[in-house]
Short mmCIF file of C-alpha atoms in Angstrom, two decimals:
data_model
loop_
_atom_site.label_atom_id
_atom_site.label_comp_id
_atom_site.label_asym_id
_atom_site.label_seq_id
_atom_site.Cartn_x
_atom_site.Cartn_y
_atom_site.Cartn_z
CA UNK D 1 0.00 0.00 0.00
CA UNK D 2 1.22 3.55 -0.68
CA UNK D 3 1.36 6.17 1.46
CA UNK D 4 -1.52 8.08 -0.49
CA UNK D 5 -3.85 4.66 -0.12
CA UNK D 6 -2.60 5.19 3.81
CA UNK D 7 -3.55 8.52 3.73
CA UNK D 8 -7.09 7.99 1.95
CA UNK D 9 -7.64 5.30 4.35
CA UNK D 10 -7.02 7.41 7.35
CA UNK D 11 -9.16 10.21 6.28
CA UNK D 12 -12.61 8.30 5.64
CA UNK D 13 -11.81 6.22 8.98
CA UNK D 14 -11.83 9.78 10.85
CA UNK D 15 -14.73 10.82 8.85
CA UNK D 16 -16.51 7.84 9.64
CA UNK D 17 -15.72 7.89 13.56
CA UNK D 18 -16.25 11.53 13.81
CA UNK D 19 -19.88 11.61 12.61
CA UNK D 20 -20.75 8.34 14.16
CA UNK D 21 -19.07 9.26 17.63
CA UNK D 22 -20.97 12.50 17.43
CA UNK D 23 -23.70 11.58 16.29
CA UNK D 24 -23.49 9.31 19.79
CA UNK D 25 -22.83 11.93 22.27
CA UNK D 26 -25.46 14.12 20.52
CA UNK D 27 -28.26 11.48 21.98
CA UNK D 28 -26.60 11.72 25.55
CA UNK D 29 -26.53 15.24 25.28
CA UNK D 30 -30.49 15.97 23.48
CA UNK D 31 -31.69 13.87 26.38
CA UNK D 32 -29.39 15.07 28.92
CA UNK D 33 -31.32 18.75 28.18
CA UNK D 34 -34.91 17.53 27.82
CA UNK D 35 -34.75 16.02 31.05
CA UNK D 36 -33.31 19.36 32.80
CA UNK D 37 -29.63 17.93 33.33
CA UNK D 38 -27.12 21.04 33.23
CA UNK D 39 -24.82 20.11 30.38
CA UNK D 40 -21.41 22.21 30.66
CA UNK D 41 -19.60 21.08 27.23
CA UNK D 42 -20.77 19.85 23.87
CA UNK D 43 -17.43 18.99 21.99
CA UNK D 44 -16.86 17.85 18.44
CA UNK D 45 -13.23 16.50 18.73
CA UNK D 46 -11.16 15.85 21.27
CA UNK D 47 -7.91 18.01 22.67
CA UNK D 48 -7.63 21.74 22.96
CA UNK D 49 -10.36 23.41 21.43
CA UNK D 50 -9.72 25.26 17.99
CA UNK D 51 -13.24 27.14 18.30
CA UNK D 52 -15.34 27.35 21.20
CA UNK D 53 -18.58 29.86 21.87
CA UNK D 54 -20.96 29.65 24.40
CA UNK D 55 -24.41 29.76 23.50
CA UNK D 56 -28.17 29.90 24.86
CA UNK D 57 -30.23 30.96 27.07
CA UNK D 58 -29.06 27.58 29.73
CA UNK D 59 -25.46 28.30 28.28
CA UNK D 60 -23.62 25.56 26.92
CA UNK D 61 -20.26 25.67 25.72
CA UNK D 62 -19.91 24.24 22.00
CA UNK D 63 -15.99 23.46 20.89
CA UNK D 64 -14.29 22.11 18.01
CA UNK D 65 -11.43 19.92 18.80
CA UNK D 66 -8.24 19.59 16.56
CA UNK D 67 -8.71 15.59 16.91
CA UNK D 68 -11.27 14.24 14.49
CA UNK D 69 -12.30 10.61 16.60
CA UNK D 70 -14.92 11.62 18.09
CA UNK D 71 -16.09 14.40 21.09
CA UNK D 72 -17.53 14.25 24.38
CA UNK D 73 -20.62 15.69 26.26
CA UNK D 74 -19.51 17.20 29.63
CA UNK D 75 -22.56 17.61 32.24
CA UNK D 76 -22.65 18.56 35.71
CA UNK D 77 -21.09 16.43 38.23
CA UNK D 78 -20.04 17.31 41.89
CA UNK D 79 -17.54 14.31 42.06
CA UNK D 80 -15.35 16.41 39.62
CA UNK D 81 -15.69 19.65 41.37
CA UNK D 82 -17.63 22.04 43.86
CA UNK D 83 -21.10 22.99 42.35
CA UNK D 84 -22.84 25.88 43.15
CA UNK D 85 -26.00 25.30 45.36
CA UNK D 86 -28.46 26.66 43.01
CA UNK D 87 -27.61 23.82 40.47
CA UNK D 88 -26.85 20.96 42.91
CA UNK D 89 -30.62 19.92 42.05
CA UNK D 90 -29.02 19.47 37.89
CA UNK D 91 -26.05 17.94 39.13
CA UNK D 92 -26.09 14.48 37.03
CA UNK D 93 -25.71 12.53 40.39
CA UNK D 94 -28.71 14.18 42.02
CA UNK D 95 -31.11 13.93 39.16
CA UNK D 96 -33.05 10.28 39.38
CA UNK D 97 -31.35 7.00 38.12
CA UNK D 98 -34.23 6.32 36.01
CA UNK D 99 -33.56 9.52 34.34
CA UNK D 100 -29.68 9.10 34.57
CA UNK D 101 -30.50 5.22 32.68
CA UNK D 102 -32.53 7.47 29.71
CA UNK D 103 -29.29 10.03 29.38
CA UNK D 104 -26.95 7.06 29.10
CA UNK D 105 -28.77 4.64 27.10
CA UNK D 106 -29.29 7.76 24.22
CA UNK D 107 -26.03 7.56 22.99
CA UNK D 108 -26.54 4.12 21.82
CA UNK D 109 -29.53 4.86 20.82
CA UNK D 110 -28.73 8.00 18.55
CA UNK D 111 -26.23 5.21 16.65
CA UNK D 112 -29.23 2.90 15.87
CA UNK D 113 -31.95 5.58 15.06
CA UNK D 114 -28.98 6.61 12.97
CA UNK D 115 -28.48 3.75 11.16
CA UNK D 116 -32.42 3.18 10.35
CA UNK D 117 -33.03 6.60 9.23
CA UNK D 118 -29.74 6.49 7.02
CA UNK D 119 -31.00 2.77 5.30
CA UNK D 120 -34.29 3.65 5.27
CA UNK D 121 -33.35 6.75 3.19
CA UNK D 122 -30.79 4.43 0.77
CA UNK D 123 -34.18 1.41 0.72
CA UNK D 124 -36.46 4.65 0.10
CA UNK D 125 -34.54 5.56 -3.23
CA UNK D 126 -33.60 2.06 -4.53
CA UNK D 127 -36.07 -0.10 -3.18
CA UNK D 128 -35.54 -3.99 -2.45
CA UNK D 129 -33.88 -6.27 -5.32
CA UNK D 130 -33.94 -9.23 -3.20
CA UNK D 131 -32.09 -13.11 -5.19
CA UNK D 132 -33.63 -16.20 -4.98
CA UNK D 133 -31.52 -18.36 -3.21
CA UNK D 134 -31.23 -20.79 -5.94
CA UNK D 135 -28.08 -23.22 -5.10
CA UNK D 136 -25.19 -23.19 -8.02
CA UNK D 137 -22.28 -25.34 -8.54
CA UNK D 138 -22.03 -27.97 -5.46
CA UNK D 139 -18.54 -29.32 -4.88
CA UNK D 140 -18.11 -33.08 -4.90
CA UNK D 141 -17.76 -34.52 -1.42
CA UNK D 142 -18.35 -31.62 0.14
CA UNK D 143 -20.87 -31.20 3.25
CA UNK D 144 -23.91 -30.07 0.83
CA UNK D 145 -23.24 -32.66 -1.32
CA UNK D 146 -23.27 -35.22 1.17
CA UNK D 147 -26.29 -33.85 2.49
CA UNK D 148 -28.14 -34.12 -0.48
CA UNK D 149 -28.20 -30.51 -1.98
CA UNK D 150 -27.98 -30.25 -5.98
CA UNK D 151 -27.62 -27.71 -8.37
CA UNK D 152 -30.96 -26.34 -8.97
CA UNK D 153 -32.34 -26.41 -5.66
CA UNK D 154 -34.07 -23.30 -4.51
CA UNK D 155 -34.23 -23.09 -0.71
CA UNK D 156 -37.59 -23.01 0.94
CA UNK D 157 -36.63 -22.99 5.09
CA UNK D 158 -34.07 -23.38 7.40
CA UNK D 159 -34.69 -24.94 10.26
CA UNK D 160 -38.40 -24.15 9.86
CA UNK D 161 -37.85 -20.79 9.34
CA UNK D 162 -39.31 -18.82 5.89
CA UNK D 163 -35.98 -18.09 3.86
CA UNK D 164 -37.36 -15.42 0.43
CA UNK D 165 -33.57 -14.45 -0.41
CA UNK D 166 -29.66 -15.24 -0.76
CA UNK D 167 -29.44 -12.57 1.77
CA UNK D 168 -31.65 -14.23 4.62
CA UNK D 169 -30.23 -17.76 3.79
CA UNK D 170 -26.60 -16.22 4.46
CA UNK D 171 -27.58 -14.75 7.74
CA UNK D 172 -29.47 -17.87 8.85
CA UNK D 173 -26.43 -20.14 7.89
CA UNK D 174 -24.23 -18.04 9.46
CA UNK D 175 -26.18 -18.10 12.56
CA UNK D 176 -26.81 -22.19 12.85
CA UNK D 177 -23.08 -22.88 12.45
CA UNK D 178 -22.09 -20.60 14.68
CA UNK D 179 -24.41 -22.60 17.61
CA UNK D 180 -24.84 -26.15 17.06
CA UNK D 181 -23.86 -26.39 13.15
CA UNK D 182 -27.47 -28.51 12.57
CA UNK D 183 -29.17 -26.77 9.91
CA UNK D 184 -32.24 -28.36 8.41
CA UNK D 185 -33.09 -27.39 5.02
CA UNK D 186 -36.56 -27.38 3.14
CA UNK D 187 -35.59 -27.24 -0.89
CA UNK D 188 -37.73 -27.32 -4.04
CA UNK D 189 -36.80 -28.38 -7.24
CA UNK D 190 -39.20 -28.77 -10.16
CA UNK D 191 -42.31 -28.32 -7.88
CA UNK D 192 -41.06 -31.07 -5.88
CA UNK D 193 -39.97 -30.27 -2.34
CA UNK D 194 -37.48 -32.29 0.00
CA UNK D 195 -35.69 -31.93 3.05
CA UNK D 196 -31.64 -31.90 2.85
CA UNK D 197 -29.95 -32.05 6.70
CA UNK D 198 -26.55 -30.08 7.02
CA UNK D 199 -25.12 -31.42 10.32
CA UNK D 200 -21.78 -30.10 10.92
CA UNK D 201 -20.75 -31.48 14.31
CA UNK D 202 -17.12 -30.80 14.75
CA UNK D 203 -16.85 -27.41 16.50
CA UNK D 204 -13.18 -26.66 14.84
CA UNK D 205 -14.91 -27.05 11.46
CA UNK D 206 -17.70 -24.69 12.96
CA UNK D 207 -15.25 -22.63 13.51
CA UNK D 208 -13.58 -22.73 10.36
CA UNK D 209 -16.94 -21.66 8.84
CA UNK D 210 -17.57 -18.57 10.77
CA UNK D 211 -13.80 -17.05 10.45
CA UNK D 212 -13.88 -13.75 9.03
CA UNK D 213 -13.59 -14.76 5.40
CA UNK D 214 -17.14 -13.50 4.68
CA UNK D 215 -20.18 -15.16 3.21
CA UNK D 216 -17.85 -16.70 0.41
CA UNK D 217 -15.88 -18.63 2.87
CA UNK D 218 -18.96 -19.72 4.96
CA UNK D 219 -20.57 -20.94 1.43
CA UNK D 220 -16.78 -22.19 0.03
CA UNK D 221 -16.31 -24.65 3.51
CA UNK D 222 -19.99 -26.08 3.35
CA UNK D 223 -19.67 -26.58 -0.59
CA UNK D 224 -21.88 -24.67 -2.52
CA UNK D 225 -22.20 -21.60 -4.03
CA UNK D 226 -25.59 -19.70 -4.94
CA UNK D 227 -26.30 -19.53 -8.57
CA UNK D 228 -25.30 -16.97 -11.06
CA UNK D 229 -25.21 -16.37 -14.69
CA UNK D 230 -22.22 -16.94 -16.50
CA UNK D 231 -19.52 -14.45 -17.64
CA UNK D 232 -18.19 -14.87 -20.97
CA UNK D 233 -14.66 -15.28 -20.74
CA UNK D 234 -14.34 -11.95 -22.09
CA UNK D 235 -11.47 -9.56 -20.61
CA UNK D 236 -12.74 -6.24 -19.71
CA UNK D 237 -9.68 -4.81 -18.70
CA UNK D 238 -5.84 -5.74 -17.60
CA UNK D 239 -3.44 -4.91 -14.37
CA UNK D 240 -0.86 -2.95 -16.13
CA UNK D 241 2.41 -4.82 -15.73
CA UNK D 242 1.08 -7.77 -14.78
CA UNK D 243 0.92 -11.53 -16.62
CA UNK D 244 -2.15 -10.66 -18.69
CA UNK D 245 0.06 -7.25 -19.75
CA UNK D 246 3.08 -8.45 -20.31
CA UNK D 247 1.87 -11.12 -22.13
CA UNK D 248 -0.15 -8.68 -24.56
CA UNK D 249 -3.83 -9.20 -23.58
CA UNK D 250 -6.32 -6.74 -24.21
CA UNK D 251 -9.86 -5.89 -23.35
CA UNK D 252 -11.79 -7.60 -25.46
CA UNK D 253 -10.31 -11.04 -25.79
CA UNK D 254 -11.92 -13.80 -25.42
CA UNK D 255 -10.41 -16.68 -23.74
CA UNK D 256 -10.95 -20.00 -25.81
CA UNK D 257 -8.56 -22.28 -23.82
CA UNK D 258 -5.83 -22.60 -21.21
CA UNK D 259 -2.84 -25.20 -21.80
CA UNK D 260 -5.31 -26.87 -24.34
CA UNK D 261 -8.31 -26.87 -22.19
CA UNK D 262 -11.56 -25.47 -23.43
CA UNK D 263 -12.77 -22.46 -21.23
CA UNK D 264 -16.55 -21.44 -22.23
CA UNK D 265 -17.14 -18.71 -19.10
CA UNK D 266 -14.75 -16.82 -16.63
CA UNK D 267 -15.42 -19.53 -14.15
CA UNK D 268 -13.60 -21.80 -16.44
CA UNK D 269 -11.20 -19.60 -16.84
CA UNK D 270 -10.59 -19.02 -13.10
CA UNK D 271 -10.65 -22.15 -12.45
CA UNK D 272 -7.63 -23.12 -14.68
CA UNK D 273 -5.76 -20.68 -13.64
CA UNK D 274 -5.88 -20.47 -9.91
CA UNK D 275 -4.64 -24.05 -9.04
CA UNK D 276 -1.15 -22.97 -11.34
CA UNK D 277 0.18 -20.25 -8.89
CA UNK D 278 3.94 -19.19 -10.74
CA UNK D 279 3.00 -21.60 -13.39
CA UNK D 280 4.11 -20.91 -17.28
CA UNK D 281 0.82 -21.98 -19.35
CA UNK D 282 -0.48 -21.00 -23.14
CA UNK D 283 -3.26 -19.23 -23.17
CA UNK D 284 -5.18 -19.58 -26.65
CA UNK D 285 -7.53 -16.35 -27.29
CA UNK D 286 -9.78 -14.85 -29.84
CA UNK D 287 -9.37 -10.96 -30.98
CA UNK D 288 -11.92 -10.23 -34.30
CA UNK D 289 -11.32 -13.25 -36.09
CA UNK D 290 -7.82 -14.17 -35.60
CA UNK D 291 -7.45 -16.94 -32.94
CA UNK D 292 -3.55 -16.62 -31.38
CA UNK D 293 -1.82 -18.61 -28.39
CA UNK D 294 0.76 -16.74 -26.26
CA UNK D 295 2.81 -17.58 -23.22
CA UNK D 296 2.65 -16.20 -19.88
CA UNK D 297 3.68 -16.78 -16.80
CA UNK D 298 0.92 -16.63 -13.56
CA UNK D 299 1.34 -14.13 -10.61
CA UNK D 300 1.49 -16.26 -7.03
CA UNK D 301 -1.08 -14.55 -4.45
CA UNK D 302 -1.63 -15.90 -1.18
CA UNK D 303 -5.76 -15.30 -0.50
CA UNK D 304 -6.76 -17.28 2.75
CA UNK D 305 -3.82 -18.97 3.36
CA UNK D 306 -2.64 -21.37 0.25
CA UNK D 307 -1.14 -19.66 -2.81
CA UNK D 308 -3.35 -19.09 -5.92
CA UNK D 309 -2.45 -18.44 -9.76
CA UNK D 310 -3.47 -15.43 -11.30
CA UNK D 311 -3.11 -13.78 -14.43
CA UNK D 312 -4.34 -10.29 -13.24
CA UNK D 313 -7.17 -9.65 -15.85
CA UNK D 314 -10.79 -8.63 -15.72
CA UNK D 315 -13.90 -9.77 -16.41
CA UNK D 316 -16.76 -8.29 -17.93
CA UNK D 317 -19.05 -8.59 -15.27
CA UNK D 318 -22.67 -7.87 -16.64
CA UNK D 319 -24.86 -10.28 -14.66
CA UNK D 320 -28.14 -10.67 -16.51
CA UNK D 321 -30.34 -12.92 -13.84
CA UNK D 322 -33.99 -14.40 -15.48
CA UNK D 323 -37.41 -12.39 -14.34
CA UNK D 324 -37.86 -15.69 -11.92
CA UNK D 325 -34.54 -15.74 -10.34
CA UNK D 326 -35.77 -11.50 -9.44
CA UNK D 327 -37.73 -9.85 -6.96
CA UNK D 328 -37.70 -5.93 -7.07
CA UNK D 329 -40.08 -4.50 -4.51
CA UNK D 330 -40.56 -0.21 -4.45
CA UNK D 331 -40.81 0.71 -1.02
CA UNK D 332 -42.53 4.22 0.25
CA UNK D 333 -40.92 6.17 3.34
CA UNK D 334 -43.25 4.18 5.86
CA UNK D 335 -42.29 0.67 4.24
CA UNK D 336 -38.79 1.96 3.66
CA UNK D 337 -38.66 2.74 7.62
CA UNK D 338 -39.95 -0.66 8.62
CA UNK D 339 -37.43 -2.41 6.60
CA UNK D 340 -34.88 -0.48 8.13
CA UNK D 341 -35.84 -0.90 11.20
CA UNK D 342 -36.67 -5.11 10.52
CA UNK D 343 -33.09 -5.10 9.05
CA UNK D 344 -31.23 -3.28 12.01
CA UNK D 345 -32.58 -5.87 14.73
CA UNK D 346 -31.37 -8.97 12.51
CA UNK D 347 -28.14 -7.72 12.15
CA UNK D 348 -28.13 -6.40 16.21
CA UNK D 349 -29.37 -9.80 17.35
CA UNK D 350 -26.99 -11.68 15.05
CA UNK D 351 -24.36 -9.66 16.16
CA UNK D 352 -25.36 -10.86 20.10
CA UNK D 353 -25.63 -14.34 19.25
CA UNK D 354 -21.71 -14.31 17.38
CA UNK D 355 -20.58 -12.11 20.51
CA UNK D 356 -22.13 -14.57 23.18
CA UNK D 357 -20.48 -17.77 20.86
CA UNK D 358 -17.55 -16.49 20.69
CA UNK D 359 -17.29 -15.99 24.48
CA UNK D 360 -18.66 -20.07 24.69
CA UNK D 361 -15.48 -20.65 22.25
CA UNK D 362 -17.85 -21.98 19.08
CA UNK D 363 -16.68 -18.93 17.08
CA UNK D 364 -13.26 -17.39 16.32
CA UNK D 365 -11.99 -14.21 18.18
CA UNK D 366 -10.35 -13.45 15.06
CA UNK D 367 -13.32 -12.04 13.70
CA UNK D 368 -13.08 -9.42 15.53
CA UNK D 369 -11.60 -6.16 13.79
CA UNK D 370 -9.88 -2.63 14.94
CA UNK D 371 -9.23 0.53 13.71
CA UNK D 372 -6.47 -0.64 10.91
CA UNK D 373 -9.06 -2.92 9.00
CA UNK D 374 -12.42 -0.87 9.99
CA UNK D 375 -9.99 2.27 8.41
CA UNK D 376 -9.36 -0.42 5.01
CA UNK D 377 -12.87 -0.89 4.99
CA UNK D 378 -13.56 3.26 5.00
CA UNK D 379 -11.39 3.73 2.14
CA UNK D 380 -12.65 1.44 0.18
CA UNK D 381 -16.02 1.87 0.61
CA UNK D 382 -15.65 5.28 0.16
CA UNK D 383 -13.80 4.74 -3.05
CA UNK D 384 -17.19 2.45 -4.40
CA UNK D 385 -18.95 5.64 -4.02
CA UNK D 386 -21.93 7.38 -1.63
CA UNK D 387 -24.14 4.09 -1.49
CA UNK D 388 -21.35 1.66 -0.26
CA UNK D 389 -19.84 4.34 2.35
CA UNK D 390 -23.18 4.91 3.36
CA UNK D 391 -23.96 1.20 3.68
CA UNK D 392 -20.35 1.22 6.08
CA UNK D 393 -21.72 4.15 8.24
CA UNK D 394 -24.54 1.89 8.67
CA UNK D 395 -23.29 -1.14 9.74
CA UNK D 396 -20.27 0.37 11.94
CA UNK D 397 -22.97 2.92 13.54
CA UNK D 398 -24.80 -0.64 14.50
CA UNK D 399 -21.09 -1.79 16.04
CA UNK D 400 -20.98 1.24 17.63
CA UNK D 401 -24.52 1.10 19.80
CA UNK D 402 -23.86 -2.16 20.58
CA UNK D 403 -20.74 -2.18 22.17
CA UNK D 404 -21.18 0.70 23.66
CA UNK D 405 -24.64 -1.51 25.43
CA UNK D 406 -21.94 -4.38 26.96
CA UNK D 407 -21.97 -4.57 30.89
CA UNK D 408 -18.82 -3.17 30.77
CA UNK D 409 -18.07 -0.27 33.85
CA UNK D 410 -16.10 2.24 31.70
CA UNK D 411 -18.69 1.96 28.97
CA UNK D 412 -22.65 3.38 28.88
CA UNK D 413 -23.44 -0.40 29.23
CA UNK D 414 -21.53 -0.68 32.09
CA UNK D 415 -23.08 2.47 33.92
CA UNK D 416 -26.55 1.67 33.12
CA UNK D 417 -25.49 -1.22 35.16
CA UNK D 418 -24.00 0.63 37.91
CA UNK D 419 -27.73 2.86 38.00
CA UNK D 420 -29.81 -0.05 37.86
CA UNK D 421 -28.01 -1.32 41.44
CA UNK D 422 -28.03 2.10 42.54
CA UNK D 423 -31.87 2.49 42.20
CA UNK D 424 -32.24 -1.04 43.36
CA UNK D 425 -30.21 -1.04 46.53
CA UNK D 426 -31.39 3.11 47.07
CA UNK D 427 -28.10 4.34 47.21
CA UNK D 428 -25.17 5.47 45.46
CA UNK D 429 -22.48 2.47 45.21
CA UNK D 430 -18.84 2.92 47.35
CA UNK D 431 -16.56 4.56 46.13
CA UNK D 432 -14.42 1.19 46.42
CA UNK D 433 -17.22 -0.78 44.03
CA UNK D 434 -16.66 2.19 41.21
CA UNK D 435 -13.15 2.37 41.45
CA UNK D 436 -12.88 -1.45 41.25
CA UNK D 437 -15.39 -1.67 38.79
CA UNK D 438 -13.63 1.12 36.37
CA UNK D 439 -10.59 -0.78 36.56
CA UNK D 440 -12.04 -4.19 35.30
CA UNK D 441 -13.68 -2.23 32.86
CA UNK D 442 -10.36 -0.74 31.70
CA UNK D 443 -8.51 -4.03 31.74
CA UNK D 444 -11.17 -5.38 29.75
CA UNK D 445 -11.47 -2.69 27.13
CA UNK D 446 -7.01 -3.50 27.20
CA UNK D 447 -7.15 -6.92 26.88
CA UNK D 448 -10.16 -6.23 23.58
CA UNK D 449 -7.78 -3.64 21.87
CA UNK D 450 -5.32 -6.40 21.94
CA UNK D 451 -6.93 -8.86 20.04
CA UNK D 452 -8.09 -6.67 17.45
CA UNK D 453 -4.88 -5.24 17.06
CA UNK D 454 -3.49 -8.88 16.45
CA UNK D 455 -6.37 -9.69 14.36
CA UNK D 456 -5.69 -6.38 12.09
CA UNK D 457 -2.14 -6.89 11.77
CA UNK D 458 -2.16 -10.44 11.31
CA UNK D 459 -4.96 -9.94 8.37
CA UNK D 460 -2.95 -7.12 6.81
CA UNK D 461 0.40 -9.50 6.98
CA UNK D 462 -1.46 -11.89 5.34
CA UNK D 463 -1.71 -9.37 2.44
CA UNK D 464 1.78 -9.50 1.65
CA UNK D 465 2.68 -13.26 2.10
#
């Protein structure tokens, strides 16, 4: 990576924090004032403030801080200083723990109202193109096709549950083999339906499934793939410099063969060259009407630990599915809104379940990710264009509110916790449970930074090996 990719990647990860951070201490703080709390600081950045004005007629000081990851909401508090007697009563310790609770659970809150309103805006525009899950190619002796599950197949359940789309049948898959890997499939074919049983019961291979290699990788280790049209093995464009290149490809050839080996679609062709990582093999083309063979020699890229061949070409992708295979749905703002809304719980409550398996052991640590891959991801998305950064913003505002919800002391998760004793017992908590608790909280939030860290540099490394 260069140092302007570095750069590019850095900027959209402090965009992306900065909104999303303040658009989380802007719930604390709207609350914070409807319920009467005296709030002393509203700051958009962190460190010494570059502009600050105090404004309205409860003055609040509003600052903007050279250092774009986030800002802070400052209210009242007589355990960091005296308070003058007239607004002891707004003090955020002497105001009630049920409204304390509100004030803290906001911020969270602000992240998912966030996230719906932003969604529902992007389902509002382009409505809902949702796939049939119709199963593709099925890898001999793999787990689907010992279960049963053929090409063709369109899936109807899983484990009695309604599946409509690739999109729910990824999420549901993703969910069963992260618990007990038994997933019970309903599939039609021809009018005829059937039931096929995927029973993974080694937890290592569970595992396996659920590492963060995406939906591919969860699809790749049970062996199938969803179908798609095919790509003519057509080159749309070529890596300068690289084997395609050198080798004088162009856009616009069509790829007829590979060592002598007819290729009739892109998955052909990928699939003859990937196996040959470093390899020297003639590649036989069309261009017009002349047919010619050349030479070349593959590039060797590691992708998910083993060594692939590639020839660093193009394809050009126009997928063209059937009317049948399609379901485009328009939504209006209120339908738009309810999707949204449907869509945020699935991915909150799938988010719970991986959190709580992974704590059980029956799902990796390594997918979790820090600032060096969330900051990848920012770039890149930003680089697709508005929808896919938006579609980030979404799903890392989601991350966001839900941390930020774990019983942990130095988070608003943690607190809640701390107010919910408070108001139960009818007291404040010693001074020795908050400083204890604080601590664990801060060892915890270590010990988490660690394995990210580890899990962002290890992915990255595995970039350049």
């Amino acid at each position: 990576m260069n140092v302007f990719g570095i750069l590019w990647y850095a900027l959209w990860f402090a965009v992306a924090v900065s909104l999303l951070v303040t658009v989380h201490e802007f719930g604390h703080f709207w609350v914070a004032r409807r319920l009467g709390f005296k709030v002393v600081r509203f700051s958009v950045g962190f460190g010494k403030p570059l502009v600050s004005r105090r404004w309205g007629r409860d003055p609040v000081e509003y600052c903007l801080a050279p250092i774009p990851l986030g800002g802070y909401v400052k209210m009242l508090d007589e355990r960091e200083g005296p308070v003058a007697a007239e607004d002891l009563p707004r003090s955020f310790t002497r105001r009630p723990s049920y409204q304390r609770i509100l004030v803290l659970l906001a911020g969270p809150a602000f992240n998912f109202l966030f996230a719906i309103m932003v969604l529902a805006g992007m389902l509002w525009a382009s409505g809902v193109t949702r796939l049939a899950p119709v199963v593709g190619d099925v890898t001999a002796g793999s787990f689907a096709a010992r279960a049963g599950l053929h090409s063709g197949d369109r899936i109807v359940s899983i484990n009695g549950a309604r599946v409509e789309s690739q999109r729910q049948v990824t999420f549901k898959l993703l969910e069963v083999m992260s618990g007990n890997g038994n997933a019970h499939l309903e599939v039609s074919r021809a009018g005829v339906k059937r039931d096929v049983d995927l029973d993974i019961t080694n937890p290592a291979t569970r595992r396996g499934l659920t590492a963060p290699t995406g939906p591919t990788g969860l699809f790749r280790g049970l062996g199938f793939q969803f179908w798609t049209p095919l790509i003519p093995a057509v080159i749309g464009a070529v890596t300068p410099g690289g084997p395609a290149a050198r080798a004088g490809l162009k856009a616009g050839d069509r790829i007829v063969a590979v060592d002598g080996h007819p290729v009739r679609n892109f998955g052909q062709l990928v699939a003859q060259i990937s196996p040959n990582p470093g390899k020297r093999l003639s590649v036989t083309y069309e261009r017009g009407k002349a047919v010619r063979t050349v030479k070349l020699t593959t590039a060797s890229v590691k992708v998910g630990g083993r060594r692939i061949g590639r020839i660093e070409a193009e394809g050009r992708i126009a997928l063209t599915y059937p009317p049948q295979m399609l379901r485009h749905v328009t939504l209006g703002p209120l339908s738009a809104l309810g999707h949204a809304a449907h869509r945020v719980w699935s991915m909150t409550a799938l988010q719970a379940h991986l959190l709580w398996r992974m704590l059980l052991g029956d799902v990796s640590l390594s997918n979790l990710s820090g600032p060096l891959v969330i900051a990848e991801y920012a770039g890149q998305s930003a680089s697709a264009g508005v929808s896919s950064f938006l579609g980030f913003l979404v799903l890392i505002s989601l991350s966001l509110g839900f941390l930020n919800l774990l019983p942990i002391p130095i988070l608003d998760g943690g607190q809640i916790l701390f107010q919910l004793i408070e108001w139960v017992k009818g007291g404040p908590l010693s001074e020795r449970a908050q400083i204890v608790g604080q601590q664990v909280g801060i060892a915890l939030l270590l010990l988490l930074g660690v394995v990210v860290i580890f899990n962002d540099i290890a992915r990255i490394a595995r970039q350049f090996n």
